[in-house]
mmCIF file of C-alpha atoms (C1' of nucleotides) and ligand atoms in Angstrom:
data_model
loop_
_atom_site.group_PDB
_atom_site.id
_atom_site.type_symbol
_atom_site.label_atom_id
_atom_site.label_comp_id
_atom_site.label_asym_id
_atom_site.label_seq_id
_atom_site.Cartn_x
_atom_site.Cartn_y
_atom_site.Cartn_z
ATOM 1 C CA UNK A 1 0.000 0.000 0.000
ATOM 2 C CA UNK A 2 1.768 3.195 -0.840
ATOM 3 C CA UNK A 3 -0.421 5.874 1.112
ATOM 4 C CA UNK A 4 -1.338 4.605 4.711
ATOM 5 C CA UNK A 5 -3.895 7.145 6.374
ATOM 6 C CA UNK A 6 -3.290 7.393 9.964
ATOM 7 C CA UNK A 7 -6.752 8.595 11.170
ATOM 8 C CA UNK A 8 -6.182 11.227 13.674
ATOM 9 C CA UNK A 9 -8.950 10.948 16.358
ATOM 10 C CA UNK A 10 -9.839 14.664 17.149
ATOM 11 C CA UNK A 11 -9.548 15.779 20.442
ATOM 12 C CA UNK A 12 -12.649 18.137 21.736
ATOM 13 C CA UNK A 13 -11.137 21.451 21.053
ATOM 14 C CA UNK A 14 -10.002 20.355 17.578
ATOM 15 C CA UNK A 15 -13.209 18.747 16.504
ATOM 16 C CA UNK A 16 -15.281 21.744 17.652
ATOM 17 C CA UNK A 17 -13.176 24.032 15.851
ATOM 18 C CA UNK A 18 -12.808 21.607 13.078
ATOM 19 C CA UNK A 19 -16.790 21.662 12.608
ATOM 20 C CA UNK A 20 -16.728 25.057 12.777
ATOM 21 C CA UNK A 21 -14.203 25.779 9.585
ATOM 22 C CA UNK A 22 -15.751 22.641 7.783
ATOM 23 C CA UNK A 23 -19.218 24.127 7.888
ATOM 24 C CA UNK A 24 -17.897 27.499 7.175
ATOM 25 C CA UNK A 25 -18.069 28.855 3.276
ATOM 26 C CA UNK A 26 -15.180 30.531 3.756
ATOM 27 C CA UNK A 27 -12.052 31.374 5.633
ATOM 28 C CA UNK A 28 -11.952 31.626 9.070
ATOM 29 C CA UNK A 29 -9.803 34.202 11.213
ATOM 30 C CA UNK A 30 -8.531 33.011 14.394
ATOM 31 C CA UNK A 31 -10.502 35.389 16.364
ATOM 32 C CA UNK A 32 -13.647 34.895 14.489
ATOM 33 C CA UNK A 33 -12.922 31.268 15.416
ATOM 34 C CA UNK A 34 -12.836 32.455 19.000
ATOM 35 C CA UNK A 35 -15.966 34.090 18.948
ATOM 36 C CA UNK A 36 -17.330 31.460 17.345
ATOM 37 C CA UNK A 37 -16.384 28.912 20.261
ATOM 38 C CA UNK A 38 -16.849 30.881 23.210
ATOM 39 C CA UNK A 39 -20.324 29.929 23.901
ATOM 40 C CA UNK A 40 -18.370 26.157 23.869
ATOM 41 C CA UNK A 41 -16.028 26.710 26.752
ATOM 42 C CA UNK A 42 -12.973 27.864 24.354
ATOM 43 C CA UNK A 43 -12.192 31.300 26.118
ATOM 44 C CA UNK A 44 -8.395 31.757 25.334
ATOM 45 C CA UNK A 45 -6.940 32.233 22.075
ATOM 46 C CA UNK A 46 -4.103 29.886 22.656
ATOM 47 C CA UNK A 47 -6.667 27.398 22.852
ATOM 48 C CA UNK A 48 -7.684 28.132 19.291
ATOM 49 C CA UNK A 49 -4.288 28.561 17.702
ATOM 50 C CA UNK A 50 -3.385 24.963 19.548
ATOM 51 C CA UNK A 51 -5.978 23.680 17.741
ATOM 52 C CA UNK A 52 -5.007 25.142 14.495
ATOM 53 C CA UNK A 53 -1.735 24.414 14.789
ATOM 54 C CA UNK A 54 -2.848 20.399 14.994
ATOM 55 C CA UNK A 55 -4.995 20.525 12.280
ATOM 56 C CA UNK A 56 -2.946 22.215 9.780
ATOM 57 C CA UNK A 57 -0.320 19.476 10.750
ATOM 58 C CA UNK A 58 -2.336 16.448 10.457
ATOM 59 C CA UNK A 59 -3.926 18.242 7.005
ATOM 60 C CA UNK A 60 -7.615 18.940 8.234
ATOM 61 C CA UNK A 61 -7.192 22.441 7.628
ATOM 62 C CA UNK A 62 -5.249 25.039 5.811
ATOM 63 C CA UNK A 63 -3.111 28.368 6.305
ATOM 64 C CA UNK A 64 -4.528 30.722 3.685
ATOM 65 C CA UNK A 65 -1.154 32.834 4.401
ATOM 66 C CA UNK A 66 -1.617 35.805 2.599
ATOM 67 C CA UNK A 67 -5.265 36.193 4.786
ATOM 68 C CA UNK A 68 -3.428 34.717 7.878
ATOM 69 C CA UNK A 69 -7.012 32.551 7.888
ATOM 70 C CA UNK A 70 -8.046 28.888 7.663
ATOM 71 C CA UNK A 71 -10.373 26.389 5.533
ATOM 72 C CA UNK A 72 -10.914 22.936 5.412
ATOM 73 C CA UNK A 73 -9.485 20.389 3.324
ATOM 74 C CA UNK A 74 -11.448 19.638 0.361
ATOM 75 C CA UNK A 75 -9.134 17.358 -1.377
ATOM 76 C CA UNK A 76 -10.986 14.257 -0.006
ATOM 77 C CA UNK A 77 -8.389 12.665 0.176
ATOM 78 C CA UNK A 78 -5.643 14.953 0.892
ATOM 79 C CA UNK A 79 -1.990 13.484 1.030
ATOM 80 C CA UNK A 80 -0.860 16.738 -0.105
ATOM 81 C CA UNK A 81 -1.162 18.668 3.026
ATOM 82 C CA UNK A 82 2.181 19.303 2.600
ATOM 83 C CA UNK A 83 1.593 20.789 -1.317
ATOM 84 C CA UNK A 84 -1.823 23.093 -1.551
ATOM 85 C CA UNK A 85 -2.739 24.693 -4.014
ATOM 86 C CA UNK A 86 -5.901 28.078 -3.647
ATOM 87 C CA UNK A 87 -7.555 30.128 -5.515
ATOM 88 C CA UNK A 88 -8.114 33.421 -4.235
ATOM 89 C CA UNK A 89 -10.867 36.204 -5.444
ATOM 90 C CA UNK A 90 -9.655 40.067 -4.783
ATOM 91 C CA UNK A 91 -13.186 41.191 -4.753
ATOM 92 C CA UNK A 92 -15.513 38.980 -2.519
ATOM 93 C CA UNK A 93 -12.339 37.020 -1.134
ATOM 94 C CA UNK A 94 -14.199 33.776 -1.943
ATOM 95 C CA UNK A 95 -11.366 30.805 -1.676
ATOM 96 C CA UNK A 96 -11.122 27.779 -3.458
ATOM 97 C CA UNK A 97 -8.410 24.800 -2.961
ATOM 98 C CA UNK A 98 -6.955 23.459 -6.163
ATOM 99 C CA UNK A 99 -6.857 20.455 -6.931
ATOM 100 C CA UNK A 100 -5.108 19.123 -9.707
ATOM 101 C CA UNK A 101 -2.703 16.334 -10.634
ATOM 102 C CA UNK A 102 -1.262 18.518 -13.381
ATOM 103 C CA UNK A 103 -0.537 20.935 -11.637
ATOM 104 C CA UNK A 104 0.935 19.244 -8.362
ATOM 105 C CA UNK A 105 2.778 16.617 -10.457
ATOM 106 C CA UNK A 106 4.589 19.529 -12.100
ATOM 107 C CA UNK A 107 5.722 21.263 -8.571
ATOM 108 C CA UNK A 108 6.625 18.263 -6.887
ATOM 109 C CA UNK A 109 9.078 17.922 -9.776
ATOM 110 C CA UNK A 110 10.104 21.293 -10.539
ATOM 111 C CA UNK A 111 13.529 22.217 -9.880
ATOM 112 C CA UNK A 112 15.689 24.671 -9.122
ATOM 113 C CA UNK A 113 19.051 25.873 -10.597
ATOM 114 C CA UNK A 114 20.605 24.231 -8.249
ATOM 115 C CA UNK A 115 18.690 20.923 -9.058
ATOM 116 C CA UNK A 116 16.968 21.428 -6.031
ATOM 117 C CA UNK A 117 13.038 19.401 -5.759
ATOM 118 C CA UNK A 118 10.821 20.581 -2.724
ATOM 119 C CA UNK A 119 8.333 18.333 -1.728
ATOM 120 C CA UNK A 120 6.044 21.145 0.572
ATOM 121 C CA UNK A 121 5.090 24.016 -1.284
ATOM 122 C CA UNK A 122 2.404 26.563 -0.780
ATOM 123 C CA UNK A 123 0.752 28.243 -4.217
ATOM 124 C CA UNK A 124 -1.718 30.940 -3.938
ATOM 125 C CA UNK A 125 -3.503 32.439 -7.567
ATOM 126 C CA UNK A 126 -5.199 35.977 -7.309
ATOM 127 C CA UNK A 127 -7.875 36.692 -9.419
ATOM 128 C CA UNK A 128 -11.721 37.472 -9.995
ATOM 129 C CA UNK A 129 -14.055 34.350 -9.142
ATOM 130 C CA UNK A 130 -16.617 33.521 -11.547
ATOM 131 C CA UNK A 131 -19.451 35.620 -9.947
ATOM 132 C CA UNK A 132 -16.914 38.648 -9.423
ATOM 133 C CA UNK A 133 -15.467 38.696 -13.101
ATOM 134 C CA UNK B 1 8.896 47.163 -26.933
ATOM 135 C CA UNK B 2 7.041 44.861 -25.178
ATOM 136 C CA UNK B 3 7.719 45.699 -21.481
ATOM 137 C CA UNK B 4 8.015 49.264 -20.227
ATOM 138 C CA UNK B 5 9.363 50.235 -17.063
ATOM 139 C CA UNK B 6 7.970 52.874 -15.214
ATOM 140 C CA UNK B 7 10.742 54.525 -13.283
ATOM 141 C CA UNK B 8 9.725 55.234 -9.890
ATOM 142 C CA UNK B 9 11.212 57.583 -7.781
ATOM 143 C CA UNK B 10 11.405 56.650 -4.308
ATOM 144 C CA UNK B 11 10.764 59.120 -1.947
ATOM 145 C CA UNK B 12 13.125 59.754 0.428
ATOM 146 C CA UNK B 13 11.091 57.189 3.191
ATOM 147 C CA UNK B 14 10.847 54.213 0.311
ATOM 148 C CA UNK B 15 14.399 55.089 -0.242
ATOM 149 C CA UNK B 16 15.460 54.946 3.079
ATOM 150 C CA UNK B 17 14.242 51.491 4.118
ATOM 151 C CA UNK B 18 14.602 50.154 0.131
ATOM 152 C CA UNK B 19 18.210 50.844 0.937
ATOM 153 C CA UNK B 20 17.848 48.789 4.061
ATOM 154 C CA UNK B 21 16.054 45.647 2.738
ATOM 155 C CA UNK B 22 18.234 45.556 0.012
ATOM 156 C CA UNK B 23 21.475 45.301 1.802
ATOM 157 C CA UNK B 24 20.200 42.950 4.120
ATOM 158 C CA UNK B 25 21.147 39.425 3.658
ATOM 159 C CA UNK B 26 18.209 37.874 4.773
ATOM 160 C CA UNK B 27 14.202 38.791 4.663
ATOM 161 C CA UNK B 28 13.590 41.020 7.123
ATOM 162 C CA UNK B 29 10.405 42.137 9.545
ATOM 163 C CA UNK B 30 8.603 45.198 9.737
ATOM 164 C CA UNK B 31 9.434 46.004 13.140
ATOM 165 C CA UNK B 32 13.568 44.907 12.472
ATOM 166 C CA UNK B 33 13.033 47.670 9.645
ATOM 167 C CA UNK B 34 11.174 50.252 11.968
ATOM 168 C CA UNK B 35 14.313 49.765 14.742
ATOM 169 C CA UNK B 36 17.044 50.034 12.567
ATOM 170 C CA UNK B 37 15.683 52.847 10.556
ATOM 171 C CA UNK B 38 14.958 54.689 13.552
ATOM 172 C CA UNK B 39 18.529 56.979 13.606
ATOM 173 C CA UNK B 40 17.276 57.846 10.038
ATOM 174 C CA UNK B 41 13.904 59.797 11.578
ATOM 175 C CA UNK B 42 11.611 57.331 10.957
ATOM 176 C CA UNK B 43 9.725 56.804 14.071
ATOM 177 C CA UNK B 44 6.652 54.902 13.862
ATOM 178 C CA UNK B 45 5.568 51.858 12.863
ATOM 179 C CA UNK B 46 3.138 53.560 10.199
ATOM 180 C CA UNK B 47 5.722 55.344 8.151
ATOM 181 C CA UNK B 48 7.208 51.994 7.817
ATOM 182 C CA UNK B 49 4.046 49.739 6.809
ATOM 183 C CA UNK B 50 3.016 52.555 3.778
ATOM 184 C CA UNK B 51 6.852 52.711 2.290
ATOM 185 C CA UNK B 52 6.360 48.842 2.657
ATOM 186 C CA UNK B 53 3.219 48.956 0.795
ATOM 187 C CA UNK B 54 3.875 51.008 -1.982
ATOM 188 C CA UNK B 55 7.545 49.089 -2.765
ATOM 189 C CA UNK B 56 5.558 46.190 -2.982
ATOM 190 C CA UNK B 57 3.089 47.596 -5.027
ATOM 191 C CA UNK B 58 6.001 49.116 -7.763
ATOM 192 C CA UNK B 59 7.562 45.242 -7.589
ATOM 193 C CA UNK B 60 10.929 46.802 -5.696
ATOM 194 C CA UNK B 61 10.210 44.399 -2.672
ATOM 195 C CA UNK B 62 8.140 41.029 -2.139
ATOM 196 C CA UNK B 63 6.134 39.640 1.071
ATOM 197 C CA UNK B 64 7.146 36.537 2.264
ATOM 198 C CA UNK B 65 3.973 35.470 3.198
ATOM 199 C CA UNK B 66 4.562 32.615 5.527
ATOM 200 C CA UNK B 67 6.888 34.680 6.955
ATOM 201 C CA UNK B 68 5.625 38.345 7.280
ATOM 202 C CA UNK B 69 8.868 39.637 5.694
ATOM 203 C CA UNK B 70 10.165 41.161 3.211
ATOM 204 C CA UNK B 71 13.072 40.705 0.851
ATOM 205 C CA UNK B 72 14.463 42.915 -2.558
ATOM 206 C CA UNK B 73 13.527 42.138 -5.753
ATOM 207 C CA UNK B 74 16.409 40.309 -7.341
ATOM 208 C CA UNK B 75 14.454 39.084 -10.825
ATOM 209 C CA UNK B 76 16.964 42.190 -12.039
ATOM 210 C CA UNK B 77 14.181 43.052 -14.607
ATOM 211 C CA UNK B 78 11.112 41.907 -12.158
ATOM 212 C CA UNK B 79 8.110 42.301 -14.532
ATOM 213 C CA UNK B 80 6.541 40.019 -12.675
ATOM 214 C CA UNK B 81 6.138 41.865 -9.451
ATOM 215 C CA UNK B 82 2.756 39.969 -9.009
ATOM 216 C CA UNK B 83 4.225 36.259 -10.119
ATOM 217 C CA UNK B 84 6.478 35.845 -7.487
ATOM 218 C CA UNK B 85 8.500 32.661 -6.346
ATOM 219 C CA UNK B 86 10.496 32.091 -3.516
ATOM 220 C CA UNK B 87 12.232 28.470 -1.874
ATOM 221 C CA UNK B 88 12.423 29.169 1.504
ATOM 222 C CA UNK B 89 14.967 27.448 3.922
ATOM 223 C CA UNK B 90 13.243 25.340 7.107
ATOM 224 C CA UNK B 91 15.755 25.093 9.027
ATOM 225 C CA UNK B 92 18.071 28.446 8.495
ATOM 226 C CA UNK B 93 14.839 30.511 6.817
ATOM 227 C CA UNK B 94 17.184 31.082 4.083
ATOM 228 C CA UNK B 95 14.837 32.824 1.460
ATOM 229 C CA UNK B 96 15.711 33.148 -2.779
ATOM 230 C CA UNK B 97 13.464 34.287 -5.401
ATOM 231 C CA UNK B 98 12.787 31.613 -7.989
ATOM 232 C CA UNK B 99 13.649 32.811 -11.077
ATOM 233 C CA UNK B 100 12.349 30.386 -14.026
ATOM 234 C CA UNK B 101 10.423 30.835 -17.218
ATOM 235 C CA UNK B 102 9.786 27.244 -17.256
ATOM 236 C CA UNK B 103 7.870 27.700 -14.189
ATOM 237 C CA UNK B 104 5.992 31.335 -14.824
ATOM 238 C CA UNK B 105 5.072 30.234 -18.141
ATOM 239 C CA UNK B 106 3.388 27.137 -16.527
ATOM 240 C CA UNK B 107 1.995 29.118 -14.263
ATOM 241 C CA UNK B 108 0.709 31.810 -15.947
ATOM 242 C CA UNK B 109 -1.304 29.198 -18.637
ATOM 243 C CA UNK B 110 -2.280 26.973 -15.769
ATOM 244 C CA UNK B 111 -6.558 26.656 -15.900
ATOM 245 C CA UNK B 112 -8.149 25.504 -12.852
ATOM 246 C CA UNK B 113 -10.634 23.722 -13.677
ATOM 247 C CA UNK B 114 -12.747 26.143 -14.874
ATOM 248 C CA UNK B 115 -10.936 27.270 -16.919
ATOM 249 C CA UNK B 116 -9.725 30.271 -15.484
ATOM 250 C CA UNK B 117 -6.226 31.697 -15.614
ATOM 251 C CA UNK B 118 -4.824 33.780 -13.239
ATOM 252 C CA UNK B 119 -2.185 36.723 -14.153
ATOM 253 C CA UNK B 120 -1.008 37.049 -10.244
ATOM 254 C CA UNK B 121 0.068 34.135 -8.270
ATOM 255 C CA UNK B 122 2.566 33.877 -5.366
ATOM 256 C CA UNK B 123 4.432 30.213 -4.812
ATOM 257 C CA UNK B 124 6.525 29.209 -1.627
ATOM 258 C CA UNK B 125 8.316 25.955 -1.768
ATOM 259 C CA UNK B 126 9.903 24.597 1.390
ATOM 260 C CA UNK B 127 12.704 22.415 2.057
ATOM 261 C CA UNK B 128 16.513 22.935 3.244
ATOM 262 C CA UNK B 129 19.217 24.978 1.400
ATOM 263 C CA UNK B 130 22.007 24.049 0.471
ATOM 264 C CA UNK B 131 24.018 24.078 3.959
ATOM 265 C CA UNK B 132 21.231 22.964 5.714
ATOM 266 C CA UNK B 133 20.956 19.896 3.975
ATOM 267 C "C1'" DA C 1 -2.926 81.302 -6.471
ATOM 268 C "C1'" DA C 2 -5.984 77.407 -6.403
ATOM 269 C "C1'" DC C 3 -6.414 72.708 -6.817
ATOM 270 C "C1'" DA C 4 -5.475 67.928 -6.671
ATOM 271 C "C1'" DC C 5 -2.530 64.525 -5.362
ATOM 272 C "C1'" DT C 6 0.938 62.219 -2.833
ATOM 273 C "C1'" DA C 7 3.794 61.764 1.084
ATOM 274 C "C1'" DT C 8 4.808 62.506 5.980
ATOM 275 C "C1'" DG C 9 4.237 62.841 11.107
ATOM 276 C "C1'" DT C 10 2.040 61.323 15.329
ATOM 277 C "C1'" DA C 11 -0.925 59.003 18.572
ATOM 278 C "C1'" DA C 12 -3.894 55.555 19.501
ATOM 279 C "C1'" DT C 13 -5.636 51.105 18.800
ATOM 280 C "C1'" DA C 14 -6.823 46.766 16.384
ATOM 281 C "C1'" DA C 15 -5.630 42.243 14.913
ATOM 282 C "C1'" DT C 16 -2.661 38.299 15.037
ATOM 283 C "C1'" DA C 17 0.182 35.175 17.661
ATOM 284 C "C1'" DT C 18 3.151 33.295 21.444
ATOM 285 C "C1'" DA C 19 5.386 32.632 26.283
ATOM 286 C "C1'" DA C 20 5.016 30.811 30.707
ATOM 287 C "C1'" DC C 21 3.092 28.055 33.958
ATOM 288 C "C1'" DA C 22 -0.381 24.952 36.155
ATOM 289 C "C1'" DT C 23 -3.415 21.094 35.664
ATOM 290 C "C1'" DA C 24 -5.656 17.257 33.491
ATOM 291 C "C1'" DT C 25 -6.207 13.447 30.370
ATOM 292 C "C1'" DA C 26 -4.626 9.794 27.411
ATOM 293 C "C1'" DT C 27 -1.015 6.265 26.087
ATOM 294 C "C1'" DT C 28 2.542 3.124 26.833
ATOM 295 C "C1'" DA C 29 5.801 0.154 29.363
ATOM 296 C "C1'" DG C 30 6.819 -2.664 33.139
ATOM 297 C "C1'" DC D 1 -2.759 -2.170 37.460
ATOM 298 C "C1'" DT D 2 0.555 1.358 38.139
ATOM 299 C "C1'" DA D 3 4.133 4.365 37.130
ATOM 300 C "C1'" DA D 4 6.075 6.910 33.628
ATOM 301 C "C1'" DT D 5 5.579 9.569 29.507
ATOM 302 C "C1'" DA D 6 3.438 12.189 26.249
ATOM 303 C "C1'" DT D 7 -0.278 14.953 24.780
ATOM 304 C "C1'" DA D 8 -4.008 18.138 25.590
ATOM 305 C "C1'" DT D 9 -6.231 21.766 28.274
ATOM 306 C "C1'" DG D 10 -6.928 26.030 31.068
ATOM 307 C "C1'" DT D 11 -5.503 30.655 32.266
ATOM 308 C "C1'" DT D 12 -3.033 34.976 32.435
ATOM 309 C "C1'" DA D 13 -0.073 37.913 30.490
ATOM 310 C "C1'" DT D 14 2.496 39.639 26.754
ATOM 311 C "C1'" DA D 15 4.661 39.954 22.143
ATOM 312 C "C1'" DT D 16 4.212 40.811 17.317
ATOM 313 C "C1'" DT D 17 2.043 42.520 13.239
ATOM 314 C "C1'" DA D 18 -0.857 45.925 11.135
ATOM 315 C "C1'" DT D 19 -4.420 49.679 10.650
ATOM 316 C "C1'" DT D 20 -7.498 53.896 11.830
ATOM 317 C "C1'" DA D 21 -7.829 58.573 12.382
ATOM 318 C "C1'" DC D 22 -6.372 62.969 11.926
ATOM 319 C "C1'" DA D 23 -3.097 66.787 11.140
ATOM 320 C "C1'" DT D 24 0.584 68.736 8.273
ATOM 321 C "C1'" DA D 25 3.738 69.234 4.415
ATOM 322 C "C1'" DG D 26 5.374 68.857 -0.095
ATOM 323 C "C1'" DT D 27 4.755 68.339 -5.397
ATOM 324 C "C1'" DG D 28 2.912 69.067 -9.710
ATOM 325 C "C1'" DT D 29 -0.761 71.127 -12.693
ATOM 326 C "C1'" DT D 30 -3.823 74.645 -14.374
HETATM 327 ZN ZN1 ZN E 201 -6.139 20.031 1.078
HETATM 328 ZN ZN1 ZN E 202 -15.411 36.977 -6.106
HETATM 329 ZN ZN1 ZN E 203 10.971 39.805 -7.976
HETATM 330 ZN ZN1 ZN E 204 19.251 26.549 5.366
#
DNA sequence: AACACTATGTAATAATATAACATATATTAG
DNA sequence: CTAATATATGTTATATTATTACATAGTGTT
């Protein structure tokens, strides 16, 4: 088997949070996260970012760095949490993960002058979304 | 002539911490910019962010995203102030601009699936220089 | 001179993220 | 099972990154 999916049982703070960016249509901030969760028992914003942290690691979630915000994986089955891929509109902000073998295949193999490959890599496309354009 | 090159002036602010990013070895902060710039008259974190922002916007400096930082230009003729690449160092934080027409051209044709193309696109591989390795 | 535009100065504050420390819960080894 | 270890949680305080609001100054055009 070449891809062996450890399932990472959520913890409470993660799965409520979790559930909260899964059901969201868009990005969440940390502190909208926060205010989100208070009514939960998650008071501290430590308590969120621990929670991010783990589920950007395990590849639940992802960093939207240039909105410092966070969606949830919709690459079913993502072993590329490591290699993402988004589509951002500059009007209504509307985010979209990419997902495409093309396009992955092509950055896991690019190199550098040096010869270099990098196997993590982050890609973010600005643009106007379909109902912006 | 296919690309031409505005010539901006920097005022005497952009020029000032320009100067400063550009000698600097490494990617630096806002706030490393706003202390050592600070003999120079430049007092507040403001005056800092908006000569920031407007190098950015005329392609003389990028954003690391993942990183909050900012490094010169070095694509010598950077038309591509909004295509921007960069293979960023784990271990050191060693940051380089990707330079490679192989890889803007693919870029700059890639469709999601859609069909849409998108003109501005920023790309951060990971992995360990060359030291670091 | 009048106007528009850009840049600057300054103070206050907002938004994002981490440090430090105490406690609790889960997992593993003996 | 129990002790040891690792992971997760709770809480307070603080650090870091970035913007709002408003006043002033310079630059170029008509
Ligand atoms: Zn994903
Ligand atoms: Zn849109
Ligand atoms: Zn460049
Ligand atoms: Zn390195």
């Amino acid at each position: 088997m070449k891809t062996m999916h450890k399932e990472h049982t959520l913890t409470k703070n993660q799965q409520i949070i979790f559930d909260l960016i899964d059901k969201s249509s868009e990005p969440m901030k940390a502190y909208a996260i926060l205010f989100n969760v208070q009514k939960k028992g998650i008071k501290a914003p430590l308590q969120v970012y621990r929670a991010l942290d783990k589920l950007v690691e395990i590849g639940k979630i992802h960093k939207i760095e240039s909105r410092n915000a966070f969606i949830a994986c919709h690459n079913s089955s993502c072993q590329v949490a490591k290699a993402t891929a988004f589509s951002i509109c500059e009007i209504c902000e509307k985010v979209t993960e990419i997902s495409s073998a093309g396009l992955s295949k092509y950055l896991a193999n690019f190199k550098d002058k040096d010869g270099m490959k990098y196997s993590k890599y982050n890609l973010e496309f600005f643009g106007l979304c379909k109902k912006c354009r």
